[in-house]
Short mmCIF file of C-alpha atoms in Angstrom, two decimals:
data_model
loop_
_atom_site.label_atom_id
_atom_site.label_comp_id
_atom_site.label_asym_id
_atom_site.label_seq_id
_atom_site.Cartn_x
_atom_site.Cartn_y
_atom_site.Cartn_z
CA ALA A 581 306.91 128.66 175.31
CA ASP A 582 305.63 129.38 178.82
CA ASN A 583 307.04 126.11 180.17
CA SER A 584 310.52 127.00 178.89
CA GLY A 585 310.53 130.43 180.53
CA MET A 586 309.99 132.43 177.34
CA ASN A 587 307.42 135.16 176.79
CA SER A 588 304.71 133.27 174.91
CA THR A 589 303.19 136.40 173.34
CA ASP A 590 306.50 137.40 171.73
CA ILE A 591 307.29 133.85 170.59
CA ILE A 592 303.86 133.28 169.03
CA SER A 593 304.07 136.64 167.28
CA SER A 594 307.53 135.78 165.90
CA LEU A 595 306.34 132.34 164.84
CA TYR A 596 303.31 133.82 163.09
CA THR A 597 305.54 136.30 161.25
CA ALA A 598 307.95 133.54 160.20
CA HIS A 599 305.12 131.38 158.84
CA LYS A 600 303.63 134.35 156.96
CA GLY A 601 307.11 134.99 155.51
CA GLY A 602 307.20 131.52 153.95
CA GLN A 603 309.20 129.66 156.56
CA ALA A 604 306.91 126.63 156.85
CA SER A 605 309.36 124.68 159.01
CA ALA A 606 309.82 127.44 161.58
CA GLY A 607 309.17 126.43 165.15
CA VAL A 608 309.90 127.35 168.73
CA ASP A 609 313.52 126.58 169.60
CA ILE A 610 313.92 126.42 173.37
CA ASP A 611 317.73 126.18 173.13
CA SER A 612 318.10 129.55 171.42
CA HIS A 613 314.99 131.02 173.09
CA GLY A 614 313.46 132.09 169.82
CA VAL A 615 312.05 130.98 166.49
CA ALA A 616 314.27 128.87 164.25
CA ASP A 617 314.12 126.30 161.45
CA VAL A 618 313.35 123.06 163.26
CA GLN A 619 313.17 120.81 160.19
CA GLY A 620 314.58 117.39 161.14
CA ARG A 621 315.19 118.37 164.78
CA ILE A 622 311.86 117.23 166.20
CA MET A 623 312.09 113.74 167.68
CA ASP A 624 309.17 111.76 169.01
CA SER A 625 309.57 108.88 171.41
CA LEU A 626 308.83 105.53 169.80
CA ALA A 627 307.71 104.14 173.15
CA THR A 628 305.12 106.91 173.49
CA LYS A 629 303.69 106.15 170.06
CA GLN A 630 303.60 102.41 170.81
CA TRP A 631 301.72 102.95 174.08
CA ALA A 632 299.31 105.40 172.42
CA THR A 633 298.57 102.82 169.73
CA LYS A 634 298.11 100.08 172.34
CA TYR A 635 295.67 102.20 174.35
CA ALA A 636 293.73 103.19 171.23
CA VAL A 637 293.35 99.54 170.23
CA ASP A 638 292.29 98.59 173.78
CA ALA A 639 289.66 101.35 173.84
CA THR A 640 288.32 100.23 170.46
CA LEU A 641 288.09 96.61 171.60
CA ASN A 642 286.23 97.63 174.77
CA VAL A 643 283.69 99.61 172.75
CA LEU A 644 283.17 96.64 170.44
CA ARG A 645 282.74 94.27 173.42
CA VAL A 646 280.10 96.52 175.00
CA ASP A 647 278.35 96.85 171.65
CA GLN A 648 278.33 93.08 171.23
CA ILE A 649 276.84 92.61 174.72
CA ILE A 650 274.13 95.18 174.06
CA MET A 651 273.24 93.69 170.68
CA SER A 652 273.09 90.11 172.03
CA LYS A 653 270.37 90.86 174.62
CA PRO A 654 266.83 90.30 173.40
CA ALA A 655 264.73 93.40 172.99
CA GLY A 656 261.22 93.93 174.27
CA GLY A 657 261.49 93.42 178.02
CA PRO A 658 260.03 90.51 180.01
CA LYS A 659 257.72 87.98 178.40
CA PRO A 660 254.03 87.98 179.41
CA PRO A 661 252.87 85.12 181.66
CA ALA A 662 251.55 81.98 179.99
CA GLY A 663 247.81 81.86 179.45
CA GLY A 664 247.44 85.40 178.19
CA ALA A 665 246.54 88.55 180.03
CA ARG A 666 243.87 88.21 182.72
CA ASP A 667 241.80 90.73 184.58
CA ASP A 668 240.81 89.54 188.09
CA ASP A 669 237.95 92.05 188.43
#
């Protein structure tokens, strides 16, 4: 509401009242500068959803790659020298 130049306090109050009154599909309508039934008028960009899915898959694959690298390294640190432990004293 702030980005569209409306008073956000008034709009949120009107939206809250509309939802309490049973209007589940009420939303902020920036064309009429108020609260209206926005059922079927909300459109999401398909390209945005495709890129979001692509980035989510890429992030998941990176996590799995790092996990695979960590799990493939042997645990326990460096091996002791051959011949056992010696004390030169």
